[in-house]
């Protein structure tokens, strides 16, 4: 576009004519326009074109690789516009005298709009996947889901004021007034924005295939100058709704999972559902729970013994894979979620109040126990030999006692020798019997003898 064309287009944007006008904005993606001329059109990855001039995109958006505020919506007075960050940073809003500010993330398609009072409304997906369509005469936000498809009247994604309905037809943008149907713009027209104040209207529509945004301005009587819509073409099926946008996994629940995992043993096999149930019960007010699963690798929910997934943490109708390698070291990971079957949601139960599972034994303890057991076996063999020696020694002492009178041996010396040998043998036997008893682990990580 040369300089003269740019000036002419800016004049058209700034001053809506009283006659019917059609303005094409090359490179436009999303836009909206008030009947009093306030306009904002996103030029993909470049700037926002307004009736006041071009507004450069936020530097943070460009640095993150974003192309600008998606599904751009405007406030007429005082002038402002906003949209969902293409880079996923949140919601961008631009205001006169303030510039760009970043707000919380928006969820879904067309997820922002200005209320009748001029406040910025940001969807958290509770209004549905199609976001906001328009604000009605009573100041109520009308959702995109409510105006998604009217099959009998062959119109889709429409806005309606004072009996005038404007939206997508079979082959372009159409208007319906009673039985009068008009073709306003042929082609693939999306994100049709329609405003009507008194007799004046303004419309903006995105034509992605042509890479332009089209603006129409006029009065109601101008609608009759457009051609009648051809109705002999069978209506196409409505476009399928986009998949729901998955909210990020809450940071406080993620932190609770990490902190509680430290109390569980490694290997972790079989504890996945126990940990998920415990944390889900803490956050049950936020629809936290488990997911039913009857095939493949499954775990059991405490108390109910229900068959559940070992690693899926449910929050409402979304599931998040929060545990990696559940059968081995059981790592808590920051998950990517997805839509889940509502019928497979399992409510958490109050976990048992008993102590946490015992910690694993210290490294190398099992090997030391096996070594001790082999030593005990060897000592047991020695005990048997010592008992045999004791028997033989007792027999020898008895023979010495019988020989004492005939040989003239000193009786006191012989008895002292016998007592000394018996004492030594009994000590060896006592030690051998003690070592021959089995050992066991204790919860403190030590080893004790079974008595």
Coordinates of C-alpha atoms in Angstrom, one line a residue:
X1 CA 0.0 0.0 0.0
X2 CA 1.4 3.4 -1.0
X3 CA 1.3 6.5 1.2
X4 CA -1.7 8.0 -0.6
X5 CA -3.7 4.8 -0.2
X6 CA -2.7 4.6 3.5
X7 CA -3.9 8.2 4.1
X8 CA -7.2 7.5 2.3
X9 CA -7.8 4.4 4.3
X10 CA -7.1 6.2 7.6
X11 CA -9.6 8.9 6.7
X12 CA -12.2 6.2 6.0
X13 CA -11.5 4.5 9.3
X14 CA -11.6 7.8 11.3
X15 CA -14.8 9.3 9.7
X16 CA -17.6 6.8 8.8
X17 CA -19.6 8.2 5.9
X18 CA -23.3 8.8 6.0
X19 CA -23.6 6.7 2.8
X20 CA -23.0 3.0 2.6
X21 CA -19.2 2.4 2.5
X22 CA -17.1 -0.8 2.1
X23 CA -13.5 -0.6 3.2
X24 CA -10.9 -3.4 2.7
X25 CA -7.9 -3.6 5.1
X26 CA -5.1 -5.7 3.5
X27 CA -3.2 -7.9 5.9
X28 CA -6.0 -7.6 8.5
X29 CA -6.8 -10.7 10.6
X30 CA -9.3 -9.6 13.3
X31 CA -11.1 -6.3 13.9
X32 CA -14.1 -4.4 15.2
X33 CA -15.6 -1.0 14.6
X34 CA -18.1 1.2 16.4
X35 CA -20.9 3.1 14.5
X36 CA -19.1 6.3 15.6
X37 CA -15.9 5.3 13.7
X38 CA -13.6 3.9 16.5
X39 CA -11.8 1.1 14.8
X40 CA -9.1 -1.5 15.6
X41 CA -7.8 -4.1 13.1
X42 CA -4.9 -6.4 13.8
X43 CA -2.3 -6.5 11.0
X44 CA -0.7 -10.0 11.5
X45 CA 2.7 -9.7 13.2
X46 CA 3.0 -6.0 12.4
X47 CA 0.7 -3.5 14.2
X48 CA -2.9 -2.7 15.1
X49 CA -4.5 -0.2 12.6
X50 CA -6.9 2.2 14.3
X51 CA -8.8 5.3 13.5
X52 CA -6.1 7.2 15.5
X53 CA -3.2 5.6 13.5
X54 CA -1.1 2.5 13.8
X55 CA -0.3 1.1 17.2
X56 CA 2.9 -1.0 17.4
X57 CA 2.6 -4.4 18.9
X58 CA 3.9 -5.0 22.5
X59 CA 7.6 -5.6 22.5
X60 CA 7.2 -8.6 24.9
X61 CA 4.8 -10.1 22.4
X62 CA 7.2 -9.8 19.6
X63 CA 10.2 -11.1 21.6
X64 CA 8.1 -14.2 22.5
X65 CA 7.4 -14.8 18.8
X66 CA 3.7 -13.7 19.0
X67 CA 1.8 -12.0 16.2
X68 CA -0.5 -9.7 18.3
X69 CA -3.8 -9.6 20.2
X70 CA -6.1 -12.3 18.7
X71 CA -9.9 -11.9 18.3
X72 CA -9.4 -8.1 18.7
X73 CA -12.3 -6.3 20.5
X74 CA -12.8 -2.6 21.1
X75 CA -14.4 -0.2 23.5
X76 CA -15.9 2.8 21.8
X77 CA -15.5 5.5 24.5
X78 CA -13.0 6.0 25.9
X79 CA -11.3 4.1 23.1
X80 CA -9.5 0.9 24.0
X81 CA -9.0 -2.5 22.4
X82 CA -7.9 -5.9 23.7
X83 CA -7.2 -9.5 22.6
X84 CA -5.7 -12.8 23.6
X85 CA -1.8 -12.9 23.3
X86 CA -0.8 -15.1 20.3
X87 CA 2.4 -15.9 22.3
X88 CA 0.3 -17.2 25.2
X89 CA 1.5 -14.4 27.6
X90 CA -2.0 -13.5 28.7
X91 CA -4.5 -10.8 27.6
X92 CA -3.2 -7.6 26.0
X93 CA -5.1 -4.3 26.4
X94 CA -4.3 -0.9 24.8
X95 CA -5.8 2.3 26.1
X96 CA -5.3 5.9 25.1
X97 CA -2.8 7.6 27.3
X98 CA -1.7 4.3 28.9
X99 CA -0.6 2.1 26.1
X100 CA -0.2 -1.7 26.5
X101 CA -0.9 -3.6 29.7
X102 CA -0.9 -7.3 30.3
X103 CA -3.9 -9.1 32.0
X104 CA -4.6 -12.7 33.0
X105 CA -4.9 -15.4 30.3
X106 CA -8.1 -15.7 28.3
X107 CA -9.5 -19.2 27.4
X108 CA -11.2 -20.2 24.1
X109 CA -12.2 -18.4 20.9
X110 CA -13.2 -14.8 21.1
X111 CA -12.4 -14.8 24.8
X112 CA -12.5 -11.1 25.6
X113 CA -15.2 -8.4 25.3
X114 CA -16.0 -5.0 26.8
X115 CA -19.2 -4.8 28.9
X116 CA -21.8 -2.1 28.5
X117 CA -20.1 -0.2 31.3
X118 CA -16.7 -0.4 29.5
X119 CA -15.1 -3.0 31.7
X120 CA -12.8 -5.7 30.1
X121 CA -14.4 -9.1 30.5
X122 CA -12.0 -12.1 30.1
X123 CA -13.3 -15.7 29.7
X124 CA -12.1 -18.6 31.8
X125 CA -13.9 -21.0 29.5
X126 CA -16.9 -21.2 31.9
X127 CA -19.0 -19.4 29.2
X128 CA -18.1 -22.2 26.6
X129 CA -15.4 -22.8 24.0
X130 CA -16.7 -20.1 21.7
X131 CA -16.2 -17.2 24.1
X132 CA -18.3 -14.0 23.8
X133 CA -20.3 -13.0 20.7
X134 CA -21.8 -9.6 21.7
X135 CA -23.4 -7.6 24.5
X136 CA -27.2 -7.4 24.1
X137 CA -29.5 -4.4 24.7
X138 CA -29.8 -5.4 28.4
X139 CA -26.0 -5.4 28.9
X140 CA -25.8 -9.2 29.1
X141 CA -22.8 -10.9 27.5
X142 CA -24.1 -13.4 24.8
X143 CA -21.8 -16.4 24.4
X144 CA -20.6 -17.8 21.1
X145 CA -22.1 -21.2 22.0
X146 CA -25.6 -19.7 22.3
X147 CA -25.3 -18.2 18.8
X148 CA -23.2 -20.8 17.1
X149 CA -25.8 -22.4 14.7
X150 CA -29.4 -21.8 13.8
X151 CA -29.9 -24.7 11.3
X152 CA -33.6 -24.0 10.4
X153 CA -32.7 -20.3 9.5
X154 CA -29.4 -21.3 7.9
X155 CA -27.3 -18.8 9.8
X156 CA -24.2 -19.3 12.0
X157 CA -22.2 -17.3 14.5
X158 CA -24.7 -14.4 14.4
X159 CA -25.3 -11.2 16.3
X160 CA -28.8 -9.7 16.6
X161 CA -30.1 -6.2 17.5
X162 CA -33.6 -4.9 17.1
X163 CA -34.8 -7.8 14.9
X164 CA -31.7 -7.6 12.6
X165 CA -29.6 -10.7 12.6
X166 CA -26.1 -10.6 10.9
X167 CA -23.8 -13.6 10.7
X168 CA -22.4 -16.4 8.4
X169 CA -24.6 -17.8 5.7
X170 CA -24.2 -20.5 3.2
X171 CA -21.8 -18.5 1.0
X172 CA -20.8 -15.4 2.9
X173 CA -22.0 -12.8 5.4
X174 CA -25.8 -12.3 5.4
X175 CA -28.4 -10.2 7.2
X176 CA -31.9 -11.4 8.1
X177 CA -34.8 -9.1 8.8
X178 CA -38.0 -11.1 9.1
X179 CA -38.2 -12.9 5.8
X180 CA -35.8 -10.6 4.0
X181 CA -32.4 -12.2 3.6
X182 CA -29.5 -10.3 2.0
X183 CA -26.0 -11.3 0.9
X184 CA -23.7 -8.6 2.3
X185 CA -20.3 -10.0 1.4
X186 CA -19.6 -13.2 -0.5
X187 CA -16.8 -15.6 0.4
X188 CA -15.4 -17.1 3.5
X189 CA -16.4 -14.6 6.1
X190 CA -15.5 -15.3 9.8
X191 CA -15.6 -13.4 13.1
X192 CA -18.4 -11.1 12.0
X193 CA -18.8 -8.2 14.4
X194 CA -22.1 -6.2 14.1
X195 CA -23.1 -3.0 15.9
X196 CA -26.4 -1.2 15.5
X197 CA -27.1 2.2 17.2
X198 CA -30.3 3.8 16.1
X199 CA -30.4 3.5 12.3
X200 CA -26.6 3.3 11.9
X201 CA -24.8 0.0 11.6
X202 CA -21.1 -1.1 11.4
X203 CA -19.8 -4.5 10.5
X204 CA -16.4 -6.1 10.4
X205 CA -15.6 -9.5 9.0
X206 CA -12.4 -11.5 8.6
X207 CA -11.7 -13.1 5.2
X208 CA -8.7 -15.4 5.9
X209 CA -8.6 -16.9 2.5
X210 CA -8.1 -13.5 0.9
X211 CA -5.9 -12.1 3.8
X212 CA -8.1 -9.1 4.4
X213 CA -10.6 -7.6 6.8
X214 CA -13.7 -5.9 5.3
X215 CA -15.6 -3.0 7.0
X216 CA -19.2 -2.1 6.1
X217 CA -20.9 1.1 7.4
X218 CA -24.3 2.4 6.6
X219 CA -27.9 2.8 7.7
X220 CA -30.6 0.2 8.0
X221 CA -32.3 1.1 4.7
X222 CA -28.9 0.4 2.9
X223 CA -29.4 -3.3 3.7
X224 CA -32.2 -3.5 1.0
X225 CA -29.6 -2.5 -1.7
X226 CA -27.7 -5.7 -1.3
X227 CA -28.7 -8.8 -3.4
X228 CA -31.1 -11.4 -2.1
X229 CA -29.3 -14.4 -0.7
X230 CA -29.6 -17.5 -2.9
X231 CA -31.5 -20.1 -1.0
X232 CA -31.4 -23.0 -3.5
X233 CA -28.0 -24.1 -2.3
X234 CA -28.2 -26.8 0.5
X235 CA -26.6 -25.5 3.7
X236 CA -23.3 -27.0 4.6
X237 CA -22.9 -28.7 7.9
X238 CA -21.9 -26.3 10.7
X239 CA -18.1 -26.2 11.3
X240 CA -17.2 -28.4 14.2
X241 CA -16.4 -26.5 17.4
X242 CA -12.7 -26.4 18.2
X243 CA -11.5 -28.6 21.0
X244 CA -11.6 -27.1 24.5
X245 CA -8.6 -25.1 25.6
X246 CA -6.9 -27.0 28.4
X247 CA -6.2 -24.8 31.5
X248 CA -2.6 -25.1 32.9
X249 CA -2.2 -27.4 35.8
X250 CA -2.5 -25.3 39.1
X251 CA 0.8 -24.5 40.7
X252 CA -0.4 -25.0 44.3
X253 CA -1.6 -28.6 43.5
X254 CA 1.7 -29.3 41.7
X255 CA 3.6 -28.1 44.8
X256 CA 1.5 -30.3 47.1
X257 CA 2.2 -33.3 44.9
X258 CA 5.9 -32.7 45.0
X259 CA 6.0 -32.2 48.8
X260 CA 3.9 -35.2 49.6
X261 CA 5.8 -37.5 47.2
X262 CA 8.9 -37.3 49.5
X263 CA 6.9 -39.2 52.2
X264 CA 6.4 -42.2 49.9
X265 CA 9.0 -45.0 49.2
X266 CA 11.0 -45.8 46.2
X267 CA 10.3 -48.0 44.3
X268 CA 7.0 -46.3 44.0
X269 CA 4.9 -49.0 42.3
X270 CA 1.4 -49.2 43.6
X271 CA 1.4 -45.8 45.4
X272 CA 0.4 -43.6 42.5
X273 CA -3.3 -43.8 43.2
X274 CA -2.7 -43.4 46.9
X275 CA -0.8 -40.1 46.4
X276 CA -3.3 -38.8 43.9
X277 CA -6.2 -39.6 46.1
X278 CA -4.6 -37.9 49.1
X279 CA -3.9 -34.6 47.2
X280 CA -7.2 -34.7 45.3
X281 CA -9.0 -34.9 48.6
X282 CA -7.2 -31.8 49.8
X283 CA -8.4 -29.9 46.7
X284 CA -11.8 -31.6 46.2
X285 CA -13.6 -28.2 46.3
X286 CA -11.9 -27.5 43.0
X287 CA -13.3 -30.7 41.4
X288 CA -10.0 -32.6 41.9
X289 CA -10.2 -36.4 41.6
X290 CA -8.9 -39.6 40.0
X291 CA -9.7 -41.3 36.7
X292 CA -11.4 -44.7 36.3
X293 CA -9.3 -47.3 34.4
X294 CA -10.0 -51.0 34.0
X295 CA -7.5 -52.1 31.4
X296 CA -3.7 -52.0 31.2
X297 CA -1.6 -50.8 34.1
X298 CA -4.1 -49.9 36.9
X299 CA -4.0 -49.1 40.6
X300 CA -6.6 -49.3 43.4
X301 CA -8.2 -46.4 45.1
X302 CA -7.8 -46.5 48.9
X303 CA -10.9 -47.7 50.9
X304 CA -13.2 -48.2 47.8
X305 CA -10.7 -50.5 46.0
X306 CA -12.0 -49.0 42.7
X307 CA -9.8 -49.6 39.6
X308 CA -8.2 -46.3 38.7
X309 CA -5.3 -44.8 36.7
X310 CA -1.9 -44.8 38.5
X311 CA -0.8 -41.4 37.2
X312 CA -3.8 -39.3 36.0
X313 CA -4.9 -36.4 38.2
X314 CA -8.4 -35.1 37.2
X315 CA -9.6 -31.5 37.6
X316 CA -13.1 -31.5 36.4
X317 CA -13.3 -32.6 32.8
X318 CA -9.5 -32.4 32.2
X319 CA -6.9 -35.0 33.0
X320 CA -3.2 -34.5 33.7
X321 CA -0.5 -37.1 33.7
X322 CA 1.4 -36.0 36.8
X323 CA 3.6 -39.1 37.6
X324 CA 6.4 -40.4 35.4
X325 CA 7.7 -43.9 35.8
X326 CA 5.1 -44.9 38.4
X327 CA 6.4 -48.4 38.5
X328 CA 9.9 -47.4 39.5
X329 CA 11.0 -44.1 40.9
X330 CA 7.7 -42.2 40.5
X331 CA 8.7 -38.7 39.5
X332 CA 6.2 -35.8 39.8
X333 CA 6.3 -33.9 36.5
X334 CA 4.7 -30.7 35.3
X335 CA 2.0 -32.2 33.1
X336 CA 0.3 -31.5 29.8
X337 CA -3.4 -32.1 30.1
X338 CA -6.2 -32.9 27.8
X339 CA -10.0 -33.2 27.7
X340 CA -11.2 -36.3 29.7
X341 CA -14.4 -38.3 29.7
X342 CA -16.7 -36.8 32.5
X343 CA -18.1 -40.3 33.1
X344 CA -14.7 -41.6 34.2
X345 CA -14.2 -39.0 37.0
X346 CA -13.7 -40.7 40.4
X347 CA -14.2 -38.6 43.5
X348 CA -11.5 -38.8 46.1
X349 CA -12.0 -40.4 49.5
X350 CA -10.8 -39.3 52.9
X351 CA -7.3 -41.0 53.2
X352 CA -6.5 -43.1 56.3
X353 CA -5.0 -41.1 59.2
X354 CA -2.2 -43.6 59.8
X355 CA 1.5 -42.9 59.6
X356 CA 3.1 -42.5 56.2
X357 CA 4.8 -45.6 54.7
X358 CA 8.1 -46.6 56.3
X359 CA 11.2 -45.2 54.6
X360 CA 13.3 -47.6 52.6
X361 CA 16.3 -49.3 54.3
X362 CA 19.7 -47.5 54.1
X363 CA 21.8 -48.3 51.0
X364 CA 23.7 -51.6 51.4
X365 CA 21.9 -52.9 54.4
X366 CA 20.5 -56.0 52.6
X367 CA 24.0 -57.0 51.5
X368 CA 25.3 -56.7 55.1
X369 CA 22.4 -58.8 56.4
X370 CA 23.2 -61.6 53.9
X371 CA 26.9 -61.5 55.0
X372 CA 25.9 -61.8 58.7
X373 CA 23.6 -64.7 57.9
X374 CA 26.5 -66.5 56.2
X375 CA 28.7 -65.9 59.2
X376 CA 26.0 -67.2 61.5
X377 CA 25.8 -70.4 59.5
X378 CA 29.6 -70.9 59.8
X379 CA 29.5 -70.2 63.6
X380 CA 26.6 -72.7 64.0
X381 CA 28.9 -75.3 62.5
X382 CA 31.6 -74.4 64.9
X383 CA 29.1 -74.6 67.9
X384 CA 28.4 -78.2 67.0
X385 CA 32.1 -79.0 66.9
X386 CA 32.6 -77.2 70.3
X387 CA 29.8 -79.3 71.8
X388 CA 31.5 -82.5 70.6
X389 CA 34.8 -81.2 72.0
X390 CA 33.1 -80.5 75.3
X391 CA 31.7 -84.1 75.4
X392 CA 35.2 -85.5 74.7
X393 CA 36.7 -83.2 77.4
X394 CA 34.2 -84.3 79.9
X395 CA 35.0 -87.9 79.2
X396 CA 38.7 -87.2 79.6
X397 CA 38.1 -85.5 83.0
X398 CA 36.1 -88.4 84.2
X399 CA 39.0 -90.7 83.3
X400 CA 41.4 -88.4 85.2
X401 CA 39.2 -88.5 88.3
X402 CA 39.3 -92.3 88.2
X403 CA 43.1 -92.3 87.8
X404 CA 43.8 -89.8 90.7
X405 CA 44.0 -92.2 93.7
X406 CA 46.3 -94.7 91.9
X407 CA 48.6 -92.1 90.4
X408 CA 48.8 -89.8 93.4
X409 CA 47.7 -86.7 91.5
X410 CA 47.1 -83.6 93.5
X411 CA 43.2 -83.4 93.8
X412 CA 43.1 -79.6 94.1
X413 CA 45.2 -79.0 91.0
X414 CA 43.1 -81.4 88.9
X415 CA 39.8 -79.7 90.0
X416 CA 41.2 -76.2 89.2
X417 CA 42.2 -77.5 85.7
X418 CA 38.8 -79.0 85.1
X419 CA 37.0 -75.8 86.2
X420 CA 39.1 -73.6 83.9
X421 CA 38.5 -75.8 80.9
X422 CA 34.7 -76.1 81.5
X423 CA 34.5 -72.3 81.9
X424 CA 36.2 -71.7 78.6
X425 CA 34.1 -74.2 76.7
X426 CA 30.8 -72.8 78.1
X427 CA 31.8 -69.3 77.1
X428 CA 32.5 -70.4 73.5
X429 CA 29.2 -72.4 73.4
X430 CA 27.3 -69.4 74.7
X431 CA 28.7 -67.0 72.1
X432 CA 28.1 -69.5 69.3
X433 CA 24.5 -70.0 70.3
X434 CA 23.9 -66.3 70.4
X435 CA 25.3 -65.7 67.0
X436 CA 23.4 -68.6 65.5
X437 CA 20.0 -66.8 66.2
X438 CA 18.5 -65.1 63.1
X439 CA 18.4 -61.3 62.6
X440 CA 15.8 -58.9 61.3
X441 CA 15.5 -55.3 60.0
X442 CA 14.1 -52.6 62.3
X443 CA 12.2 -49.5 61.1
X444 CA 15.1 -47.3 62.2
X445 CA 17.4 -48.9 59.7
X446 CA 19.4 -51.0 62.2
X447 CA 19.6 -54.8 62.7
X448 CA 18.5 -56.7 65.9
X449 CA 18.7 -60.3 67.0
X450 CA 15.5 -62.3 67.4
X451 CA 15.2 -63.6 71.0

